[in-house]
Coordinates of C-alpha atoms in Angstrom, one line a residue:
Chain A
M1 CA -113.9 1.9 85.7
K2 CA -116.4 1.9 82.9
L3 CA -117.0 4.5 80.3
T4 CA -120.1 4.7 78.2
I5 CA -120.1 6.9 75.2
L6 CA -123.6 8.4 74.8
G7 CA -122.5 10.7 72.0
C8 CA -119.2 11.7 70.4
H9 CA -119.9 13.8 67.4
S10 CA -119.2 17.5 66.9
A11 CA -121.5 20.3 66.1
T12 CA -124.9 19.6 64.5
P13 CA -126.7 16.6 66.1
R14 CA -128.3 14.0 63.9
D15 CA -130.2 10.8 65.0
N16 CA -127.1 8.6 64.2
A17 CA -124.5 11.1 65.4
R18 CA -125.2 12.4 68.8
P19 CA -123.3 15.3 70.4
T20 CA -120.9 14.9 73.3
A21 CA -122.1 13.1 76.4
Q22 CA -120.5 10.3 78.4
I23 CA -121.2 8.3 81.6
L24 CA -118.2 7.4 83.7
E25 CA -118.6 4.8 86.4
M26 CA -116.0 5.0 89.1
K27 CA -116.0 3.7 92.7
G28 CA -119.8 3.5 92.8
H29 CA -120.3 7.0 91.3
L30 CA -122.1 7.5 88.0
F31 CA -120.7 10.8 86.5
L32 CA -122.3 12.4 83.5
I33 CA -119.7 14.3 81.4
D34 CA -121.1 16.9 79.0
C35 CA -124.8 16.9 78.0
G36 CA -125.5 17.7 74.3
E37 CA -129.0 17.9 73.0
G38 CA -130.7 14.5 73.2
T39 CA -128.6 13.2 76.0
Q40 CA -131.7 12.1 78.0
M41 CA -132.8 10.0 75.1
A42 CA -129.4 8.4 74.9
L43 CA -129.4 7.8 78.7
R44 CA -132.7 5.9 78.3
K45 CA -131.4 4.0 75.3
N46 CA -128.4 2.9 77.3
R47 CA -130.6 2.1 80.3
V48 CA -128.8 4.4 82.7
K49 CA -130.7 5.0 85.9
F50 CA -131.4 8.7 86.1
A51 CA -131.4 8.8 89.9
R52 CA -127.8 7.4 90.1
I53 CA -126.5 10.5 88.4
K54 CA -125.6 13.0 91.2
H55 CA -122.8 14.9 89.6
I56 CA -122.8 16.4 86.1
F57 CA -119.6 17.9 84.6
I58 CA -119.9 20.4 81.7
S59 CA -116.7 21.2 79.9
H60 CA -117.9 24.4 78.2
L61 CA -121.1 26.3 77.1
H62 CA -121.1 25.4 73.4
G63 CA -124.5 23.8 72.4
D64 CA -123.2 20.4 71.5
H65 CA -121.9 20.0 75.0
V66 CA -124.7 21.5 77.1
Y67 CA -128.0 22.0 75.3
G68 CA -129.4 18.7 76.6
L69 CA -128.9 19.7 80.2
I70 CA -132.0 21.8 80.8
G71 CA -134.2 19.0 79.3
L72 CA -132.6 16.4 81.5
I73 CA -133.1 18.6 84.6
S74 CA -136.7 19.2 83.6
T75 CA -137.2 15.5 83.2
F76 CA -135.7 14.9 86.7
C77 CA -138.4 17.4 88.0
L78 CA -141.2 15.6 86.2
L79 CA -140.1 12.3 87.6
S80 CA -140.2 13.8 91.1
R81 CA -136.5 13.1 91.7
D82 CA -135.3 13.6 95.3
A83 CA -131.6 12.8 95.0
D84 CA -129.3 15.8 95.2
L85 CA -127.7 17.0 92.0
T86 CA -124.5 19.1 91.6
I87 CA -123.6 20.6 88.3
Y88 CA -119.9 21.6 87.6
G89 CA -119.2 23.9 84.7
P90 CA -118.0 27.3 83.5
K91 CA -119.3 30.5 85.0
G92 CA -122.7 31.2 83.4
I93 CA -124.1 27.7 83.6
K94 CA -126.2 28.5 86.7
E95 CA -127.8 31.5 85.0
L96 CA -128.4 29.4 81.8
I97 CA -130.3 26.7 83.7
L98 CA -132.1 28.9 86.2
I99 CA -133.5 31.3 83.7
Q100 CA -135.1 28.5 81.8
L101 CA -136.6 26.8 84.9
K102 CA -138.0 30.2 85.9
L103 CA -139.5 30.9 82.5
A104 CA -141.1 27.4 82.5
G105 CA -142.5 28.0 86.0
V106 CA -140.7 24.8 87.2
Y107 CA -139.3 24.3 90.7
T108 CA -137.0 21.4 91.4
S109 CA -138.2 18.9 93.9
F110 CA -134.5 18.1 94.7
S111 CA -131.5 20.1 95.9
L112 CA -129.8 21.5 92.8
R113 CA -126.3 23.0 93.3
F114 CA -123.9 24.6 90.9
R115 CA -120.2 24.9 91.1
E116 CA -119.0 27.4 88.5
S117 CA -115.4 27.7 87.3
E118 CA -113.5 30.6 85.8
I119 CA -110.0 29.8 86.7
N120 CA -107.4 28.6 84.2
T121 CA -105.4 26.4 86.6
P122 CA -106.5 22.9 87.9
Q123 CA -109.1 23.1 90.6
I124 CA -110.4 20.2 92.7
L125 CA -114.1 20.0 92.1
L126 CA -115.0 16.8 94.1
E127 CA -113.1 14.7 96.5
D128 CA -114.1 11.8 98.8
D129 CA -112.4 8.8 100.3
S130 CA -112.3 6.9 97.0
L131 CA -111.6 9.5 94.3
Q132 CA -110.9 13.0 93.2
V133 CA -112.1 15.1 90.3
T134 CA -109.9 18.0 89.0
T135 CA -110.3 20.4 86.2
I136 CA -107.9 20.3 83.3
P137 CA -107.4 23.8 81.7
L138 CA -108.0 23.6 78.0
E139 CA -107.9 26.2 75.2
H140 CA -111.0 26.6 73.0
R141 CA -112.9 29.5 71.6
I142 CA -114.7 30.1 74.9
F143 CA -113.6 29.2 78.5
T144 CA -113.2 25.4 78.6
H145 CA -111.9 22.8 80.9
G146 CA -111.6 19.1 80.8
F147 CA -111.8 16.8 83.8
L148 CA -109.4 14.4 85.5
F149 CA -111.0 11.6 87.4
Q150 CA -108.6 9.8 89.7
E151 CA -109.3 6.9 92.0
K152 CA -107.4 7.0 95.3
P153 CA -105.2 4.0 96.2
G154 CA -107.5 1.4 97.7
D155 CA -106.8 -1.1 100.5
R156 CA -103.9 -3.6 100.2
H157 CA -104.9 -7.2 99.6
L158 CA -104.8 -9.3 102.7
D159 CA -102.6 -12.5 102.6
I160 CA -105.1 -14.6 104.6
V161 CA -102.7 -17.6 104.9
A162 CA -100.0 -15.4 106.4
C163 CA -102.4 -13.8 108.8
Q164 CA -103.6 -17.2 109.9
E165 CA -100.1 -18.4 110.4
Y166 CA -99.4 -15.5 112.7
E167 CA -102.8 -16.3 114.5
I168 CA -104.0 -12.7 113.9
E169 CA -107.6 -12.2 114.9
K170 CA -110.0 -11.0 112.2
A171 CA -110.7 -7.8 114.2
Y172 CA -107.2 -6.5 113.1
Y173 CA -107.7 -7.3 109.3
R174 CA -109.2 -3.9 108.5
K175 CA -106.2 -2.0 109.9
I176 CA -103.7 -4.3 108.2
K177 CA -105.5 -3.8 104.9
Q178 CA -105.0 -0.1 105.4
G179 CA -101.2 -0.7 105.6
H180 CA -100.6 -0.9 109.3
D181 CA -98.0 -3.3 110.7
Y182 CA -99.2 -5.9 113.3
V183 CA -97.8 -5.9 116.8
K184 CA -98.0 -9.2 118.7
E185 CA -98.7 -9.4 122.4
N186 CA -95.0 -10.0 123.1
G187 CA -94.2 -6.7 121.3
E188 CA -92.8 -8.4 118.1
V189 CA -93.7 -6.3 115.0
I190 CA -94.9 -8.1 111.9
P191 CA -94.3 -5.7 109.0
N192 CA -97.3 -5.0 106.8
T193 CA -95.5 -6.3 103.7
E194 CA -95.5 -9.8 105.2
L195 CA -99.3 -9.8 105.6
T196 CA -100.5 -8.0 102.5
T197 CA -99.8 -7.6 98.8
D198 CA -100.3 -4.5 96.7
G199 CA -103.9 -3.4 96.2
D200 CA -105.5 -2.7 92.8
Q201 CA -103.8 0.0 90.8
P202 CA -105.9 3.1 91.1
K203 CA -107.5 4.0 87.7
S204 CA -107.8 7.4 86.2
Y205 CA -109.6 9.0 83.3
A206 CA -108.9 12.3 81.6
F207 CA -111.6 14.0 79.5
C208 CA -110.2 16.7 77.1
S209 CA -112.7 18.2 74.8
D210 CA -112.9 20.7 73.1
T211 CA -109.3 22.0 72.8
V212 CA -106.6 23.0 70.5
Y213 CA -103.3 21.1 70.8
K214 CA -102.1 22.0 74.2
E215 CA -98.9 20.4 75.3
D216 CA -98.9 21.8 78.8
I217 CA -101.7 19.5 79.9
V218 CA -99.3 16.6 79.6
P219 CA -97.8 16.7 83.2
Q220 CA -101.3 16.7 84.7
I221 CA -102.6 13.7 82.7
T222 CA -99.4 11.6 82.6
D223 CA -100.0 7.9 83.0
V224 CA -103.8 8.1 83.2
T225 CA -105.5 4.8 82.4
A226 CA -107.5 6.3 79.6
L227 CA -107.5 9.7 77.9
Y228 CA -110.4 10.9 75.8
H229 CA -109.0 13.6 73.5
E230 CA -111.0 15.4 70.9
S231 CA -110.0 14.9 67.3
T232 CA -112.4 17.0 65.3
F233 CA -110.1 17.0 62.2
L234 CA -107.7 14.8 60.3
K235 CA -104.2 16.1 59.6
S236 CA -105.4 17.2 56.1
H237 CA -107.5 19.9 57.8
E238 CA -104.9 20.9 60.4
H239 CA -105.0 24.5 59.1
L240 CA -108.6 24.8 60.5
C241 CA -107.4 24.0 64.1
E242 CA -106.0 27.4 65.0
K243 CA -109.1 29.3 64.0
T244 CA -111.6 26.8 65.4
K245 CA -109.4 25.8 68.4
H246 CA -109.8 22.1 67.7
S247 CA -107.3 19.2 67.3
T248 CA -106.4 16.6 64.8
A249 CA -106.2 12.8 65.5
E250 CA -102.5 13.1 65.1
Q251 CA -102.3 15.8 67.7
A252 CA -104.4 13.8 70.1
A253 CA -102.0 10.9 69.6
K254 CA -99.0 13.2 70.3
I255 CA -100.5 14.2 73.6
A256 CA -101.3 10.6 74.5
K257 CA -97.7 9.5 73.6
K258 CA -96.1 12.3 75.6
A259 CA -98.3 11.5 78.6
T260 CA -97.7 7.8 78.2
V261 CA -101.4 7.1 78.8
G262 CA -102.8 3.6 78.9
T263 CA -105.4 4.0 76.1
L264 CA -106.3 7.0 73.9
I265 CA -110.0 7.4 72.9
L266 CA -110.7 9.7 70.0
G267 CA -114.0 11.5 69.4
H268 CA -115.7 14.8 68.5
Y269 CA -115.4 14.0 64.8
S270 CA -116.3 16.6 62.3
S271 CA -119.2 15.4 60.1
R272 CA -117.2 16.1 57.0
Y273 CA -115.6 12.6 57.2
G274 CA -117.4 9.5 56.3
D275 CA -114.9 6.9 57.5
Y276 CA -114.0 7.1 61.2
E277 CA -111.2 4.5 60.7
L278 CA -109.1 7.3 59.1
F279 CA -108.9 8.9 62.6
R280 CA -107.7 5.6 64.2
K281 CA -105.1 5.1 61.4
E282 CA -103.8 8.6 61.6
A283 CA -103.4 8.4 65.4
Q284 CA -101.9 4.9 65.5
E285 CA -99.0 6.1 63.4
V286 CA -98.0 8.0 66.6
F287 CA -99.7 6.1 69.4
E288 CA -100.6 2.4 69.0
K289 CA -103.2 2.0 71.8
T290 CA -105.8 4.2 70.2
E291 CA -109.6 3.4 70.3
L292 CA -112.5 5.2 68.6
A293 CA -115.4 6.5 70.6
M294 CA -118.8 5.6 69.0
D295 CA -122.3 6.4 70.2
G296 CA -123.3 3.6 72.6
K297 CA -119.8 2.0 72.9
V298 CA -118.6 0.9 76.3
F299 CA -115.0 0.8 77.5
E300 CA -114.1 -1.1 80.6
F301 CA -110.8 -0.7 82.3
Chain B
M1 CA -151.9 22.6 53.1
K2 CA -149.6 20.0 54.5
L3 CA -148.9 19.2 58.1
T4 CA -145.9 17.1 59.2
I5 CA -145.9 15.9 62.8
L6 CA -142.3 15.9 64.0
G7 CA -143.2 15.0 67.5
C8 CA -146.5 14.7 69.4
H9 CA -145.8 13.3 72.8
S10 CA -145.9 15.0 76.2
A11 CA -143.3 15.6 78.8
T12 CA -140.2 13.4 78.8
P13 CA -138.7 12.8 75.4
R14 CA -137.7 9.3 74.3
D15 CA -136.2 8.2 71.0
N16 CA -139.5 6.8 69.9
A17 CA -141.7 9.5 71.4
R18 CA -140.6 13.0 70.5
P19 CA -141.9 16.1 72.2
T20 CA -144.1 18.6 70.3
A21 CA -143.0 20.0 67.0
Q22 CA -144.8 20.3 63.6
I23 CA -144.1 21.7 60.2
L24 CA -147.1 23.4 58.4
E25 CA -146.8 24.1 54.7
M26 CA -149.2 26.8 53.6
K27 CA -149.1 29.0 50.5
G28 CA -145.4 28.5 50.0
H29 CA -144.4 29.1 53.6
L30 CA -142.9 26.5 55.9
F31 CA -143.9 27.2 59.5
L32 CA -142.3 25.4 62.4
I33 CA -144.7 25.1 65.3
D34 CA -143.2 24.4 68.7
C35 CA -139.7 23.0 69.0
G36 CA -139.1 20.3 71.7
E37 CA -135.7 18.8 72.4
G38 CA -134.5 16.9 69.4
T39 CA -136.5 18.8 66.8
Q40 CA -133.5 19.4 64.6
M41 CA -132.9 15.7 64.4
A42 CA -136.6 15.1 63.5
L43 CA -136.3 17.9 60.8
R44 CA -133.4 16.0 59.2
K45 CA -135.1 12.7 59.5
N46 CA -138.1 14.2 57.7
R47 CA -135.8 15.9 55.1
V48 CA -137.1 19.4 55.8
K49 CA -134.9 22.0 54.3
F50 CA -133.7 24.2 57.2
A51 CA -133.4 27.4 55.1
R52 CA -137.0 27.3 54.2
I53 CA -138.1 27.8 57.8
K54 CA -138.3 31.5 58.3
H55 CA -141.0 31.7 61.0
I56 CA -141.1 29.7 64.2
F57 CA -144.1 29.7 66.4
I58 CA -143.7 28.7 70.1
S59 CA -146.9 28.1 72.1
H60 CA -145.3 28.3 75.6
L61 CA -142.1 28.0 77.5
H62 CA -142.4 24.4 78.9
G63 CA -139.4 22.3 77.9
D64 CA -141.2 19.8 75.7
H65 CA -142.3 22.7 73.4
V66 CA -139.2 24.8 73.3
Y67 CA -135.9 23.1 74.5
G68 CA -135.0 22.2 70.9
L69 CA -135.0 25.8 69.7
I70 CA -131.6 27.0 70.9
G71 CA -130.0 23.9 69.3
L72 CA -131.8 24.5 66.0
I73 CA -130.7 28.2 66.0
S74 CA -127.1 27.2 66.8
T75 CA -127.2 24.8 63.9
F76 CA -128.4 27.5 61.7
C77 CA -125.4 29.5 62.8
L78 CA -123.0 26.7 62.1
L79 CA -124.5 26.2 58.7
S80 CA -123.9 29.9 58.0
R81 CA -127.6 30.5 57.3
D82 CA -128.4 33.9 55.8
A83 CA -132.2 33.7 55.5
D84 CA -134.0 35.9 58.1
L85 CA -135.7 34.1 61.0
T86 CA -138.5 35.4 63.1
I87 CA -139.5 33.7 66.4
Y88 CA -143.0 34.2 67.8
G89 CA -143.6 33.2 71.4
P90 CA -144.5 34.2 74.9
K91 CA -142.6 37.0 76.6
G92 CA -139.3 35.7 77.8
I93 CA -138.4 33.7 74.8
K94 CA -136.0 36.3 73.5
E95 CA -134.1 36.3 76.8
L96 CA -134.0 32.5 76.9
I97 CA -132.4 32.3 73.5
L98 CA -130.1 35.4 73.7
I99 CA -128.5 34.4 77.0
Q100 CA -127.6 31.0 75.6
L101 CA -126.1 32.5 72.4
K102 CA -124.1 35.0 74.5
L103 CA -122.8 32.3 76.9
A104 CA -121.7 30.2 73.9
G105 CA -120.0 33.2 72.3
V106 CA -122.2 32.7 69.2
Y107 CA -123.2 35.4 66.8
T108 CA -125.9 34.8 64.2
S109 CA -124.9 35.3 60.6
F110 CA -128.6 36.0 59.8
S111 CA -131.2 38.5 61.0
L112 CA -132.9 37.0 64.1
R113 CA -136.1 38.7 65.2
F114 CA -138.4 38.0 68.1
R115 CA -142.0 38.9 68.5
E116 CA -143.1 38.3 72.1
S117 CA -146.7 38.0 73.3
E118 CA -148.2 38.6 76.7
I119 CA -151.8 39.4 75.8
N120 CA -154.7 37.1 76.4
T121 CA -156.7 38.1 73.3
P122 CA -156.1 37.0 69.7
Q123 CA -153.3 39.0 68.1
I124 CA -152.3 39.0 64.4
L125 CA -148.7 37.8 64.3
L126 CA -148.1 37.6 60.6
E127 CA -150.0 38.7 57.5
D128 CA -149.3 38.8 53.8
D129 CA -151.3 38.6 50.6
S130 CA -151.9 34.9 51.0
L131 CA -152.4 34.2 54.7
Q132 CA -152.7 35.4 58.2
V133 CA -151.5 33.9 61.5
T134 CA -153.3 34.8 64.8
T135 CA -152.7 33.7 68.4
I136 CA -155.4 31.6 70.1
P137 CA -155.5 32.4 73.8
L138 CA -155.3 29.1 75.8
E139 CA -155.2 28.2 79.4
H140 CA -152.3 26.3 80.8
R141 CA -150.0 26.4 83.9
I142 CA -148.0 29.2 82.3
F143 CA -148.9 31.8 79.6
T144 CA -149.8 29.8 76.5
H145 CA -151.3 30.5 73.2
G146 CA -152.1 28.4 70.2
F147 CA -152.0 29.6 66.6
L148 CA -154.6 30.0 63.8
F149 CA -153.2 29.8 60.3
Q150 CA -155.7 31.0 57.7
E151 CA -155.3 31.2 54.0
K152 CA -156.8 34.2 52.4
P153 CA -159.4 33.7 49.6
G154 CA -157.4 33.2 46.4
D155 CA -158.2 34.2 42.8
R156 CA -161.4 33.1 41.2
H157 CA -161.1 30.4 38.5
L158 CA -161.2 31.8 35.0
D159 CA -163.8 30.4 32.6
I160 CA -161.6 30.4 29.5
V161 CA -164.3 29.4 27.1
A162 CA -166.6 32.2 28.3
C163 CA -163.8 34.8 28.1
Q164 CA -163.0 33.7 24.5
E165 CA -166.7 33.9 23.5
Y166 CA -166.7 37.5 24.7
E167 CA -163.4 38.0 22.8
I168 CA -161.7 39.4 26.0
E169 CA -157.9 40.0 25.6
K170 CA -155.6 38.1 27.9
A171 CA -154.3 41.3 29.4
Y172 CA -157.6 41.6 31.3
Y173 CA -157.5 38.0 32.7
R174 CA -155.7 39.0 36.0
K175 CA -158.3 41.6 36.9
I176 CA -161.1 39.2 36.1
K177 CA -159.6 36.5 38.3
Q178 CA -159.5 39.0 41.1
G179 CA -163.3 39.4 40.8
H180 CA -163.7 42.4 38.6
D181 CA -166.5 42.7 36.0
Y182 CA -165.5 43.2 32.3
V183 CA -166.6 46.4 30.5
K184 CA -166.8 46.1 26.7
E185 CA -165.8 49.0 24.4
N186 CA -169.5 49.7 23.8
G187 CA -170.0 50.1 27.6
E188 CA -171.8 46.8 28.1
V189 CA -170.9 45.2 31.4
I190 CA -170.2 41.4 31.6
P191 CA -170.6 40.4 35.2
N192 CA -167.7 38.6 36.8
T193 CA -169.9 35.6 37.6
E194 CA -170.3 34.9 33.9
L195 CA -166.5 34.8 33.4
T196 CA -165.3 32.9 36.5
T197 CA -166.2 30.2 38.9
D198 CA -165.4 30.1 42.7
G199 CA -161.7 29.8 43.6
D200 CA -160.3 27.2 45.9
Q201 CA -161.8 27.2 49.4
P202 CA -159.2 28.9 51.7
K203 CA -157.8 26.4 54.2
S204 CA -157.1 26.9 57.8
Y205 CA -155.3 25.2 60.6
A206 CA -155.7 25.7 64.4
F207 CA -153.0 24.5 66.8
C208 CA -154.2 24.3 70.4
S209 CA -151.6 22.9 72.8
D210 CA -151.3 22.8 75.7
T211 CA -154.6 23.8 77.3
V212 CA -157.3 22.8 79.6
Y213 CA -160.8 22.4 78.1
K214 CA -161.6 26.0 77.0
E215 CA -164.9 26.4 75.2
D216 CA -164.4 30.1 74.5
I217 CA -161.9 29.3 71.7
V218 CA -164.7 27.8 69.7
P219 CA -165.9 31.0 67.9
Q220 CA -162.3 31.7 66.7
I221 CA -161.6 28.3 65.3
T222 CA -165.1 27.5 63.9
D223 CA -165.0 25.7 60.5
V224 CA -161.2 25.4 60.4
T225 CA -160.0 22.7 57.9
A226 CA -158.0 21.0 60.7
L227 CA -157.7 21.4 64.4
Y228 CA -154.8 19.9 66.4
H229 CA -156.0 19.8 70.0
E230 CA -154.0 18.3 72.8
S231 CA -155.3 15.2 74.5
T232 CA -152.9 14.4 77.2
F233 CA -155.3 12.2 79.0
L234 CA -158.2 9.8 78.5
K235 CA -161.5 10.4 80.3
S236 CA -160.4 8.0 83.0
H237 CA -157.8 10.5 84.2
E238 CA -160.0 13.6 83.7
H239 CA -159.5 14.5 87.4
L240 CA -155.9 15.3 86.5
C241 CA -156.9 18.0 84.0
E242 CA -157.7 20.8 86.3
K243 CA -154.4 20.6 88.2
T244 CA -152.2 20.0 85.2
K245 CA -154.3 22.2 82.8
H246 CA -154.5 19.6 80.2
S247 CA -157.4 18.0 78.2
T248 CA -158.8 14.6 77.5
A249 CA -159.5 13.1 74.1
E250 CA -163.2 13.5 74.8
Q251 CA -162.8 17.2 75.6
A252 CA -160.8 17.8 72.4
A253 CA -163.6 16.1 70.5
K254 CA -166.2 18.3 72.2
I255 CA -164.3 21.4 71.0
A256 CA -164.0 20.0 67.5
K257 CA -167.8 19.2 67.4
K258 CA -168.8 22.6 68.7
A259 CA -166.5 24.3 66.2
T260 CA -167.6 22.0 63.3
V261 CA -164.0 21.6 62.2
G262 CA -163.1 19.5 59.2
T263 CA -160.7 17.1 60.9
L264 CA -159.6 16.8 64.5
I265 CA -156.0 15.7 65.1
L266 CA -155.2 14.5 68.6
G267 CA -151.7 14.5 70.2
H268 CA -149.6 15.3 73.3
Y269 CA -150.3 11.9 74.7
S270 CA -149.3 11.1 78.2
S271 CA -146.7 8.3 78.3
R272 CA -148.9 6.4 80.8
Y273 CA -150.9 4.9 77.9
G274 CA -149.7 2.1 75.7
D275 CA -152.4 2.1 73.1
Y276 CA -153.0 5.3 71.2
E277 CA -156.1 3.9 69.6
L278 CA -157.9 4.4 72.9
F279 CA -157.6 8.2 72.3
R280 CA -159.2 7.9 68.8
K281 CA -162.0 5.7 70.1
E282 CA -162.8 8.0 73.0
A283 CA -162.9 11.1 70.7
Q284 CA -164.8 9.4 67.9
E285 CA -167.7 8.8 70.2
V286 CA -168.2 12.6 70.1
F287 CA -166.6 13.6 66.8
E288 CA -166.2 11.1 64.0
K289 CA -163.5 12.8 61.9
T290 CA -160.7 12.3 64.4
E291 CA -157.1 11.4 63.4
L292 CA -154.2 10.5 65.6
A293 CA -150.9 12.5 65.4
M294 CA -147.9 10.2 65.2
D295 CA -144.2 11.2 64.9
G296 CA -143.4 11.4 61.2
K297 CA -147.1 11.3 60.1
V298 CA -148.1 13.7 57.3
F299 CA -151.6 15.1 56.8
E300 CA -152.5 16.7 53.5
F301 CA -155.6 18.9 53.1

């Protein structure tokens, strides 16, 4: 699982402080999460292959999370893309994109699908053999959800030496890796646990931005490998959180601690602060395993 | 008159090749012309004061000319702007902006007006004591117009020595600068030409992008101080012009020559060419006074 931060700053974009956008690589997929203005430039800078992005997840319709989307889609059109594209986001996102394509007289050369949300409980957006993506209901000034990306348990690891000792033919390996016992010709059953060891631990990633401190997301994101939680403010500006529906670094850390996540990644910093280390310090007083998102930074799990 | 090129490249924006946007300073106004994605970052980079932009002119609704506008307006809102803003552009631009503000739940703190065009003859968009802005009908794949910015003739220059010789009181100077003759108490008339010399030559700027080669714009832009004319292609790709409704550098130069403009500025280069000097060379074979637009370049006239 690999997470590339394309932008992690709040509100007004600047050349050295891009708005929210991330690329999550999971089980062969390349997911784009949020798409603030300039995301297509950041994708080029980080050498992400446009055609590999087939699913785009938009948390909410504030500009710093979505105003790069129409430009990216237009570029896909110019490049004569043919891969399908599905966009997941709040109700209204389809209208927002289609009106602009219509006014520009642009027709997509590829299949463009929308899946709009307007429900405040977790919804499964995408599921295949290897993973599942679910919305995380958040609370912001407009309808907003985060996303929970979960790998499914993979195959068990084959104990080749044990299989050879039992003289099992290779044709059975696939079933054994899937967890089945082996039945010898004489009827004797070799339990799967003698032939395999546990497979890789499924990884998971929770993206929670933008949101006010919202404790009831904890059960859904408990034990995720990594949690990105917005931290627009430091504790010194906590009084702004209720009106703006944002969180502090300390609040993000409290969520991370309650959910016993593997790593907390902070981001969506207000431009009023010059020193990002202050966010890390504040969070680490509550939750040690805290990292700072930075434009262009890559996290591998 | 000062022109700052914020971006001058066609189609897909890259960090080192921004889409179309320009700032024209004329008679105390700061006009933004077109607003491709990332324009607000370019404005910051070029240290343009946001509050001084009160009129934005959009040539057409293709993404590389307009997809930065919603982000810029959103930033104006975040910065609690109170200066009025008027946006001039093709019919549809109001809907394009308002739907996005509505979906974001954003209300402007300032007066935001739209003036939409859908007429294929020159229309006066803005006029005050010092200047006039008129549309230039162009021909592109969708409804497109350029803009002609014209200073009005200013005051005549006072010949102070002559005025003193005629013992004219200072109270009359303003009328004399405006071109009036002076009548002495005895009824004798001193003609204005004895008291003044010609004022500064009014300057003018024509912005023509995007467009196919369109000779009938020549009468409207004749003798402008500077003409920005798109040159998406070199002559070697002239066969692409008819389908895409773009021009070559040579065609831009032909227009400049026929219109006897002061300076031709080329831009809107296709990304297929590595060497921009090829555009200059091609144009200069037809029209010597050719300059190349480059991101961040400033032209003073």
